[in-house]
Amino acid sequence: MDLDNGTPFPAAFTVVVDVEGREHAVVVVKGTFDFPDDPHKTCAPSAQPVPLILADTFWGEPGFSSPRAEMDFAHVKARCDVLLEATAHAPDGRATEQMRAGLRIGSWTKVIDVVGDRVWLGGLGAPGISAPRPFVQMPLSYDRAFGGVDGAEPDPDKADAYRANPVGRGWSRVENAARVNGVALPNLEDPADPVREPWGRNTPMSFGPLGRGWSDRLPLAGTYDEAWQEEVFPFLPKDFNPDYYQAAAADQQIPFPKPGTEIVLAGLTPEGQTAFRLPEIEMPMLFAVSRKEDVPKTGLLDTIVIEPDLRRFSLTWRASLPLQRDIFEINECIIGARPKGFWRARAMGKSYYPSLGDLVRTGR
């Protein structure tokens, strides 16, 4: 399959297999935009676009640190993932012990309490919490959210992990209550459910992607048991849930946003509040199928990644088409809006040139 990409953004395709074993052609387009100087101005495409991501990346060693970015070639997303790679900035650049950071997209909002470094104070009775140390900037990743491996367990072979976030900090089993002295607490908390005890069931708070093996996501992947190995492998298990493709936490999955939707960041830039609007871009696609009618599709904006420290954001549009046989049945996918002249030339089997200069440059 060829891609006729009429947009200035990188695009690519892949083939994925669904639960029924059927192949689908998936086309992905990714646009990167810079924050405007004026919130009323249109966001311009970035001079340094973010490339399509072919494999998951992490903040540190895979499996021992939180995911940084997830690969772009998911089969389908039923909702739009909103993801941030961000730093909390203290108001006016003055050190603070605690602040609130968050964002709003349209009517959807999420906020996190950001707290300075603290440790558990062990001893007789329930553990206490030290006073937070002031900070000016604080990275926002799941490494600093509630969870982690039980740092108070004296036997490494018995150390358990908080399944909702095994790379975080602050969690310990109640059996180790007397040993938690000096163990670090999380820096990121739910404003409605602050961490009060090491063995609590607090929700890890961050804005990045969830780990594929974490407890809020792993059950969606289905059952990979002996019956699957003998009867289904190498295909997906029958109880695979496509929601597994959603990389963001459930409270960061929103309905597909409309072009022009306002985005407001709070506490995520030095100026305190930053606002802009999604570009007014639609992403039509047309699959040209051999010996059949063309199949029009609309690329859905299903992933927003905001990087306030770099003052840019990326938008990912996706469309897929089930295949009858294989990828070779699709001749091409035409991406982006085209003028009427393009469609007239295509209907007549002729080449289309946007201008006389384009024709001259071909040497014909």
CSV table of C-alpha atoms in Angstrom, one decimal:
chain,number,residue,atom,x,y,z
A,1,MET,CA,0.0,0.0,0.0
A,2,ASP,CA,1.3,3.4,-0.9
A,3,LEU,CA,0.6,6.6,1.1
A,4,ASP,CA,-0.3,9.8,-0.8
A,5,ASN,CA,0.2,12.2,2.0
A,6,GLY,CA,-1.1,15.7,1.3
A,7,THR,CA,-0.3,16.9,4.8
A,8,PRO,CA,3.0,18.4,6.1
A,9,PHE,CA,3.0,15.7,8.9
A,10,PRO,CA,4.7,12.3,9.0
A,11,ALA,CA,2.5,9.4,8.3
A,12,ALA,CA,2.9,5.6,8.2
A,13,PHE,CA,0.9,2.4,8.1
A,14,THR,CA,1.0,-1.0,9.7
A,15,VAL,CA,-1.1,-4.2,9.7
A,16,VAL,CA,-2.6,-5.5,12.9
A,17,VAL,CA,-4.7,-8.5,13.8
A,18,ASP,CA,-7.8,-8.4,15.9
A,19,VAL,CA,-9.3,-10.9,18.3
A,20,GLU,CA,-11.0,-12.8,15.4
A,21,GLY,CA,-7.7,-13.1,13.6
A,22,ARG,CA,-8.6,-10.6,10.9
A,23,GLU,CA,-6.0,-8.2,9.6
A,24,HIS,CA,-6.5,-4.5,9.5
A,25,ALA,CA,-4.6,-1.8,7.7
A,26,VAL,CA,-3.9,1.1,10.2
A,27,VAL,CA,-2.8,4.5,9.0
A,28,VAL,CA,-1.3,7.0,11.5
A,29,VAL,CA,-0.6,10.7,11.0
A,30,LYS,CA,1.3,12.7,13.7
A,31,GLY,CA,1.5,16.5,13.7
A,32,THR,CA,3.6,18.6,16.1
A,33,PHE,CA,2.8,22.2,16.9
A,34,ASP,CA,4.4,24.9,18.9
A,35,PHE,CA,2.7,26.9,21.7
A,36,PRO,CA,1.6,30.3,20.3
A,37,ASP,CA,2.9,33.5,21.9
A,38,ASP,CA,-0.6,34.7,21.9
A,39,PRO,CA,-3.4,32.3,23.1
A,40,HIS,CA,-5.7,33.8,20.4
A,41,LYS,CA,-3.3,32.9,17.6
A,42,THR,CA,-3.3,29.7,15.6
A,43,CYS,CA,-0.7,27.1,16.6
A,44,ALA,CA,1.9,26.7,13.9
A,45,PRO,CA,3.5,23.3,12.9
A,46,SER,CA,6.8,22.9,14.7
A,47,ALA,CA,10.1,23.2,12.9
A,48,GLN,CA,11.2,20.1,14.9
A,49,PRO,CA,8.4,17.6,14.6
A,50,VAL,CA,8.2,14.6,16.8
A,51,PRO,CA,8.6,11.4,14.7
A,52,LEU,CA,6.3,8.5,14.9
A,53,ILE,CA,7.3,6.3,17.8
A,54,LEU,CA,8.1,2.7,16.8
A,55,ALA,CA,8.6,1.2,20.3
A,56,ASP,CA,7.8,2.2,23.9
A,57,THR,CA,10.3,4.4,25.7
A,58,PHE,CA,11.0,4.8,29.4
A,59,TRP,CA,12.5,7.4,31.8
A,60,GLY,CA,15.1,4.8,32.9
A,61,GLU,CA,15.6,1.1,32.7
A,62,PRO,CA,12.5,-0.6,31.2
A,63,GLY,CA,10.6,-2.5,33.9
A,64,PHE,CA,12.2,-0.4,36.6
A,65,SER,CA,11.0,3.1,35.6
A,66,SER,CA,7.8,4.6,34.3
A,67,PRO,CA,6.9,4.7,30.6
A,68,ARG,CA,7.8,8.0,28.9
A,69,ALA,CA,6.1,7.4,25.6
A,70,GLU,CA,4.1,4.6,23.9
A,71,MET,CA,4.5,3.5,20.4
A,72,ASP,CA,2.1,5.1,17.9
A,73,PHE,CA,0.8,2.1,16.1
A,74,ALA,CA,-2.1,0.9,18.3
A,75,HIS,CA,-4.9,-0.8,16.3
A,76,VAL,CA,-7.8,1.4,17.6
A,77,LYS,CA,-8.7,3.8,20.5
A,78,ALA,CA,-12.3,4.3,21.5
A,79,ARG,CA,-11.4,7.6,23.2
A,80,CYS,CA,-8.7,10.2,23.1
A,81,ASP,CA,-5.6,9.7,25.3
A,82,VAL,CA,-4.4,12.9,26.9
A,83,LEU,CA,-0.8,12.6,28.0
A,84,LEU,CA,1.7,15.1,29.4
A,85,GLU,CA,5.5,15.1,29.7
A,86,ALA,CA,5.8,17.9,32.1
A,87,THR,CA,7.3,19.6,35.2
A,88,ALA,CA,5.5,21.5,37.9
A,89,HIS,CA,6.7,25.0,38.3
A,90,ALA,CA,6.3,26.8,41.7
A,91,PRO,CA,4.3,30.1,41.4
A,92,ASP,CA,6.5,33.0,40.5
A,93,GLY,CA,9.6,30.8,40.7
A,94,ARG,CA,9.5,30.9,44.5
A,95,ALA,CA,10.2,27.7,46.4
A,96,THR,CA,7.1,26.1,47.8
A,97,GLU,CA,6.3,23.0,49.9
A,98,GLN,CA,3.1,22.2,48.0
A,99,MET,CA,1.2,23.4,44.9
A,100,ARG,CA,-1.5,22.2,42.5
A,101,ALA,CA,-0.9,21.6,38.8
A,102,GLY,CA,-3.2,20.4,36.1
A,103,LEU,CA,-4.9,21.1,32.8
A,104,ARG,CA,-8.2,21.6,31.1
A,105,ILE,CA,-9.3,20.5,27.6
A,106,GLY,CA,-12.7,21.8,26.8
A,107,SER,CA,-14.9,20.8,29.8
A,108,TRP,CA,-12.5,18.1,31.0
A,109,THR,CA,-10.1,18.8,33.9
A,110,LYS,CA,-7.5,16.9,35.9
A,111,VAL,CA,-5.4,18.3,38.7
A,112,ILE,CA,-2.6,16.9,40.9
A,113,ASP,CA,-1.2,18.0,44.2
A,114,VAL,CA,2.6,18.3,44.0
A,115,VAL,CA,4.4,18.0,47.3
A,116,GLY,CA,8.1,18.4,48.2
A,117,ASP,CA,10.2,15.5,49.2
A,118,ARG,CA,9.1,13.7,52.5
A,119,VAL,CA,9.8,10.5,54.3
A,120,TRP,CA,7.9,8.2,56.6
A,121,LEU,CA,8.7,8.6,60.3
A,122,GLY,CA,8.6,5.2,61.8
A,123,GLY,CA,8.4,4.2,65.5
A,124,LEU,CA,5.7,3.1,67.9
A,125,GLY,CA,2.2,3.3,66.5
A,126,ALA,CA,1.2,4.5,63.0
A,127,PRO,CA,4.0,6.1,60.9
A,128,GLY,CA,4.2,9.9,60.7
A,129,ILE,CA,5.2,12.1,57.8
A,130,SER,CA,8.1,14.5,57.7
A,131,ALA,CA,7.6,18.1,56.7
A,132,PRO,CA,8.0,18.6,52.9
A,133,ARG,CA,11.1,20.1,51.6
A,134,PRO,CA,10.6,23.3,49.4
A,135,PHE,CA,11.0,22.9,45.7
A,136,VAL,CA,10.9,25.2,42.6
A,137,GLN,CA,10.4,22.5,40.0
A,138,MET,CA,9.2,18.9,40.3
A,139,PRO,CA,9.1,16.3,37.4
A,140,LEU,CA,5.7,14.8,37.0
A,141,SER,CA,6.1,11.0,36.3
A,142,TYR,CA,4.8,7.8,37.9
A,143,ASP,CA,8.2,7.3,39.4
A,144,ARG,CA,7.2,10.1,41.9
A,145,ALA,CA,3.6,8.8,42.4
A,146,PHE,CA,2.3,6.4,45.1
A,147,GLY,CA,3.5,2.9,44.8
A,148,GLY,CA,6.8,1.1,44.2
A,149,VAL,CA,8.4,-1.9,45.8
A,150,ASP,CA,8.1,-2.4,49.5
A,151,GLY,CA,11.3,-0.6,50.6
A,152,ALA,CA,10.8,-1.6,54.2
A,153,GLU,CA,10.9,-5.3,53.6
A,154,PRO,CA,14.2,-6.7,55.0
A,155,ASP,CA,14.2,-9.8,52.8
A,156,PRO,CA,14.6,-8.9,49.1
A,157,ASP,CA,13.1,-12.2,48.1
A,158,LYS,CA,9.9,-11.4,49.8
A,159,ALA,CA,9.6,-7.8,48.7
A,160,ASP,CA,6.2,-7.2,47.0
A,161,ALA,CA,5.2,-4.3,44.7
A,162,TYR,CA,2.2,-2.0,44.4
A,163,ARG,CA,0.6,-3.5,41.3
A,164,ALA,CA,-1.0,-0.2,40.2
A,165,ASN,CA,2.4,1.4,40.0
A,166,PRO,CA,5.4,-0.8,40.8
A,167,VAL,CA,7.9,2.0,40.0
A,168,GLY,CA,6.5,4.6,42.4
A,169,ARG,CA,7.4,5.4,46.0
A,170,GLY,CA,5.9,5.4,49.5
A,171,TRP,CA,4.0,2.0,49.6
A,172,SER,CA,4.8,-0.7,52.1
A,173,ARG,CA,2.9,-3.7,53.6
A,174,VAL,CA,1.3,-3.2,57.0
A,175,GLU,CA,3.6,-6.0,58.3
A,176,ASN,CA,6.5,-3.6,57.9
A,177,ALA,CA,5.0,-0.6,59.6
A,178,ALA,CA,7.8,-0.5,62.2
A,179,ARG,CA,10.5,-0.4,59.4
A,180,VAL,CA,9.3,2.4,57.2
A,181,ASN,CA,11.4,5.1,58.9
A,182,GLY,CA,13.2,7.1,56.2
A,183,VAL,CA,11.3,5.6,53.2
A,184,ALA,CA,10.4,8.3,50.7
A,185,LEU,CA,6.8,9.3,50.2
A,186,PRO,CA,5.3,10.2,46.8
A,187,ASN,CA,5.5,13.8,45.5
A,188,LEU,CA,2.3,13.5,43.5
A,189,GLU,CA,-1.1,13.0,45.1
A,190,ASP,CA,-4.8,13.0,44.4
A,191,PRO,CA,-6.2,16.2,46.0
A,192,ALA,CA,-9.2,14.3,47.2
A,193,ASP,CA,-7.2,11.3,48.6
A,194,PRO,CA,-3.8,12.3,50.0
A,195,VAL,CA,-1.4,9.6,51.2
A,196,ARG,CA,-1.8,9.0,54.9
A,197,GLU,CA,-0.4,5.5,55.5
A,198,PRO,CA,2.1,3.3,53.6
A,199,TRP,CA,-0.3,0.4,53.2
A,200,GLY,CA,-3.1,2.6,51.7
A,201,ARG,CA,-4.8,1.9,48.4
A,202,ASN,CA,-4.2,5.4,46.9
A,203,THR,CA,-4.5,5.9,43.2
A,204,PRO,CA,-1.1,6.7,41.7
A,205,MET,CA,-1.2,10.2,40.2
A,206,SER,CA,0.6,11.4,37.1
A,207,PHE,CA,-0.1,12.5,33.5
A,208,GLY,CA,2.0,10.0,31.6
A,209,PRO,CA,1.2,6.6,30.1
A,210,LEU,CA,0.4,3.6,32.2
A,211,GLY,CA,2.7,0.6,32.2
A,212,ARG,CA,1.4,-2.2,30.1
A,213,GLY,CA,1.7,-4.7,33.0
A,214,TRP,CA,0.2,-2.5,35.7
A,215,SER,CA,-3.0,-3.6,37.4
A,216,ASP,CA,-5.3,-1.0,35.8
A,217,ARG,CA,-4.3,-2.1,32.4
A,218,LEU,CA,-3.0,-5.7,32.4
A,219,PRO,CA,-6.4,-7.4,32.8
A,220,LEU,CA,-7.6,-5.8,29.6
A,221,ALA,CA,-4.9,-7.8,27.7
A,222,GLY,CA,-6.8,-11.0,28.2
A,223,THR,CA,-5.8,-14.5,29.4
A,224,TYR,CA,-2.6,-16.2,28.3
A,225,ASP,CA,-3.0,-19.6,29.8
A,226,GLU,CA,-2.3,-23.2,28.6
A,227,ALA,CA,-5.6,-23.3,26.7
A,228,TRP,CA,-4.6,-20.1,24.8
A,229,GLN,CA,-1.2,-21.6,24.0
A,230,GLU,CA,-2.7,-24.8,22.7
A,231,GLU,CA,-5.8,-23.4,20.9
A,232,VAL,CA,-5.3,-19.7,20.1
A,233,PHE,CA,-1.6,-18.8,19.9
A,234,PRO,CA,-0.3,-16.8,18.0
A,235,PHE,CA,-3.6,-14.8,18.0
A,236,LEU,CA,-5.0,-12.6,20.7
A,237,PRO,CA,-7.0,-14.3,23.5
A,238,LYS,CA,-10.8,-14.2,23.1
A,239,ASP,CA,-11.1,-12.0,26.2
A,240,PHE,CA,-8.7,-9.3,24.9
A,241,ASN,CA,-10.3,-5.9,25.4
A,242,PRO,CA,-9.4,-3.2,22.8
A,243,ASP,CA,-9.3,-0.7,25.7
A,244,TYR,CA,-5.9,-2.1,26.4
A,245,TYR,CA,-4.7,0.1,23.5
A,246,GLN,CA,-5.5,3.2,25.6
A,247,ALA,CA,-2.2,4.3,27.1
A,248,ALA,CA,-3.5,7.0,29.5
A,249,ALA,CA,-5.2,6.4,32.9
A,250,ALA,CA,-9.0,6.2,32.8
A,251,ASP,CA,-9.4,9.7,34.0
A,252,GLN,CA,-7.3,11.0,31.1
A,253,GLN,CA,-9.4,9.3,28.3
A,254,ILE,CA,-11.8,11.9,26.9
A,255,PRO,CA,-14.2,11.9,24.0
A,256,PHE,CA,-12.6,12.8,20.7
A,257,PRO,CA,-12.0,16.5,20.9
A,258,LYS,CA,-13.2,18.9,18.2
A,259,PRO,CA,-10.8,21.2,16.3
A,260,GLY,CA,-10.4,24.5,18.0
A,261,THR,CA,-11.0,23.1,21.5
A,262,GLU,CA,-9.3,25.2,24.2
A,263,ILE,CA,-6.4,23.8,26.3
A,264,VAL,CA,-5.4,25.5,29.5
A,265,LEU,CA,-2.3,24.4,31.5
A,266,ALA,CA,-1.9,25.5,35.2
A,267,GLY,CA,1.3,25.2,37.1
A,268,LEU,CA,3.1,23.5,34.2
A,269,THR,CA,5.0,26.5,32.8
A,270,PRO,CA,7.1,29.2,34.5
A,271,GLU,CA,4.4,31.8,33.7
A,272,GLY,CA,1.8,29.8,35.8
A,273,GLN,CA,-1.0,29.5,33.2
A,274,THR,CA,-0.7,28.9,29.5
A,275,ALA,CA,-3.6,28.6,27.0
A,276,PHE,CA,-4.0,27.7,23.4
A,277,ARG,CA,-6.5,26.0,21.1
A,278,LEU,CA,-6.2,22.8,19.1
A,279,PRO,CA,-5.6,23.6,15.4
A,280,GLU,CA,-8.6,23.6,13.0
A,281,ILE,CA,-7.5,20.5,11.2
A,282,GLU,CA,-9.6,17.6,9.9
A,283,MET,CA,-7.9,14.4,8.7
A,284,PRO,CA,-9.9,12.8,5.8
A,285,MET,CA,-8.4,9.6,4.4
A,286,LEU,CA,-9.4,7.5,1.3
A,287,PHE,CA,-8.4,3.9,0.9
A,288,ALA,CA,-8.2,2.9,-2.8
A,289,VAL,CA,-9.1,-0.8,-2.9
A,290,SER,CA,-8.3,-3.0,-5.9
A,291,ARG,CA,-11.3,-3.7,-8.1
A,292,LYS,CA,-13.7,-2.2,-5.5
A,293,GLU,CA,-15.0,1.2,-4.7
A,294,ASP,CA,-12.8,3.6,-2.7
A,295,VAL,CA,-13.5,3.6,1.1
A,296,PRO,CA,-13.5,7.0,2.7
A,297,LYS,CA,-12.4,7.3,6.4
A,298,THR,CA,-12.0,10.1,8.9
A,299,GLY,CA,-8.8,10.0,10.9
A,300,LEU,CA,-9.7,10.3,14.5
A,301,LEU,CA,-7.7,12.5,16.8
A,302,ASP,CA,-7.1,9.8,19.5
A,303,THR,CA,-3.8,10.9,21.2
A,304,ILE,CA,-2.7,14.3,22.5
A,305,VAL,CA,0.8,14.6,24.0
A,306,ILE,CA,1.7,17.9,25.5
A,307,GLU,CA,5.3,18.9,26.4
A,308,PRO,CA,5.2,22.2,28.2
A,309,ASP,CA,8.9,22.3,28.9
A,310,LEU,CA,9.5,22.2,25.1
A,311,ARG,CA,6.4,24.4,24.5
A,312,ARG,CA,5.0,22.0,22.0
A,313,PHE,CA,2.3,19.4,21.6
A,314,SER,CA,1.7,16.4,19.3
A,315,LEU,CA,-1.6,15.2,17.8
A,316,THR,CA,-2.1,11.7,16.4
A,317,TRP,CA,-4.8,10.8,14.0
A,318,ARG,CA,-5.7,7.2,13.2
A,319,ALA,CA,-7.9,5.3,10.8
A,320,SER,CA,-8.1,1.6,10.0
A,321,LEU,CA,-9.7,-0.7,7.4
A,322,PRO,CA,-10.4,-4.4,7.8
A,323,LEU,CA,-8.8,-6.5,5.0
A,324,GLN,CA,-10.4,-9.3,3.0
A,325,ARG,CA,-7.1,-11.0,2.2
A,326,ASP,CA,-4.0,-9.0,2.8
A,327,ILE,CA,-2.5,-5.5,2.6
A,328,PHE,CA,-1.9,-5.8,-1.1
A,329,GLU,CA,-5.6,-5.4,-1.8
A,330,ILE,CA,-5.2,-1.7,-1.0
A,331,ASN,CA,-3.4,0.3,-3.7
A,332,GLU,CA,-3.0,3.5,-1.7
A,333,CYS,CA,-4.3,5.7,1.0
A,334,ILE,CA,-4.8,9.3,0.2
A,335,ILE,CA,-4.3,11.4,3.3
A,336,GLY,CA,-5.6,15.0,3.8
A,337,ALA,CA,-8.0,17.3,2.0
A,338,ARG,CA,-7.5,17.8,-1.7
A,339,PRO,CA,-8.8,20.4,-4.2
A,340,LYS,CA,-11.4,19.5,-6.8
A,341,GLY,CA,-8.8,19.4,-9.5
A,342,PHE,CA,-7.0,16.5,-7.8
A,343,TRP,CA,-10.1,14.4,-7.9
A,344,ARG,CA,-10.9,15.3,-11.5
A,345,ALA,CA,-7.4,14.3,-12.6
A,346,ARG,CA,-7.6,11.1,-10.6
A,347,ALA,CA,-11.0,10.2,-12.1
A,348,MET,CA,-9.4,10.6,-15.6
A,349,GLY,CA,-6.3,8.6,-14.7
A,350,LYS,CA,-4.1,11.7,-15.1
A,351,SER,CA,-1.4,13.2,-12.8
A,352,TYR,CA,-2.3,16.2,-10.8
A,353,TYR,CA,0.0,19.2,-10.4
A,354,PRO,CA,-0.9,22.0,-7.9
A,355,SER,CA,0.8,24.6,-10.1
A,356,LEU,CA,2.5,25.1,-13.4
A,357,GLY,CA,5.8,25.3,-11.5
A,358,ASP,CA,5.2,21.8,-10.1
A,359,LEU,CA,4.7,20.5,-13.6
A,360,VAL,CA,7.8,22.2,-14.9
A,361,ARG,CA,9.9,20.7,-12.1
A,362,THR,CA,8.9,17.2,-13.2
A,363,GLY,CA,10.7,17.9,-16.5
A,364,ARG,CA,7.7,16.8,-18.6
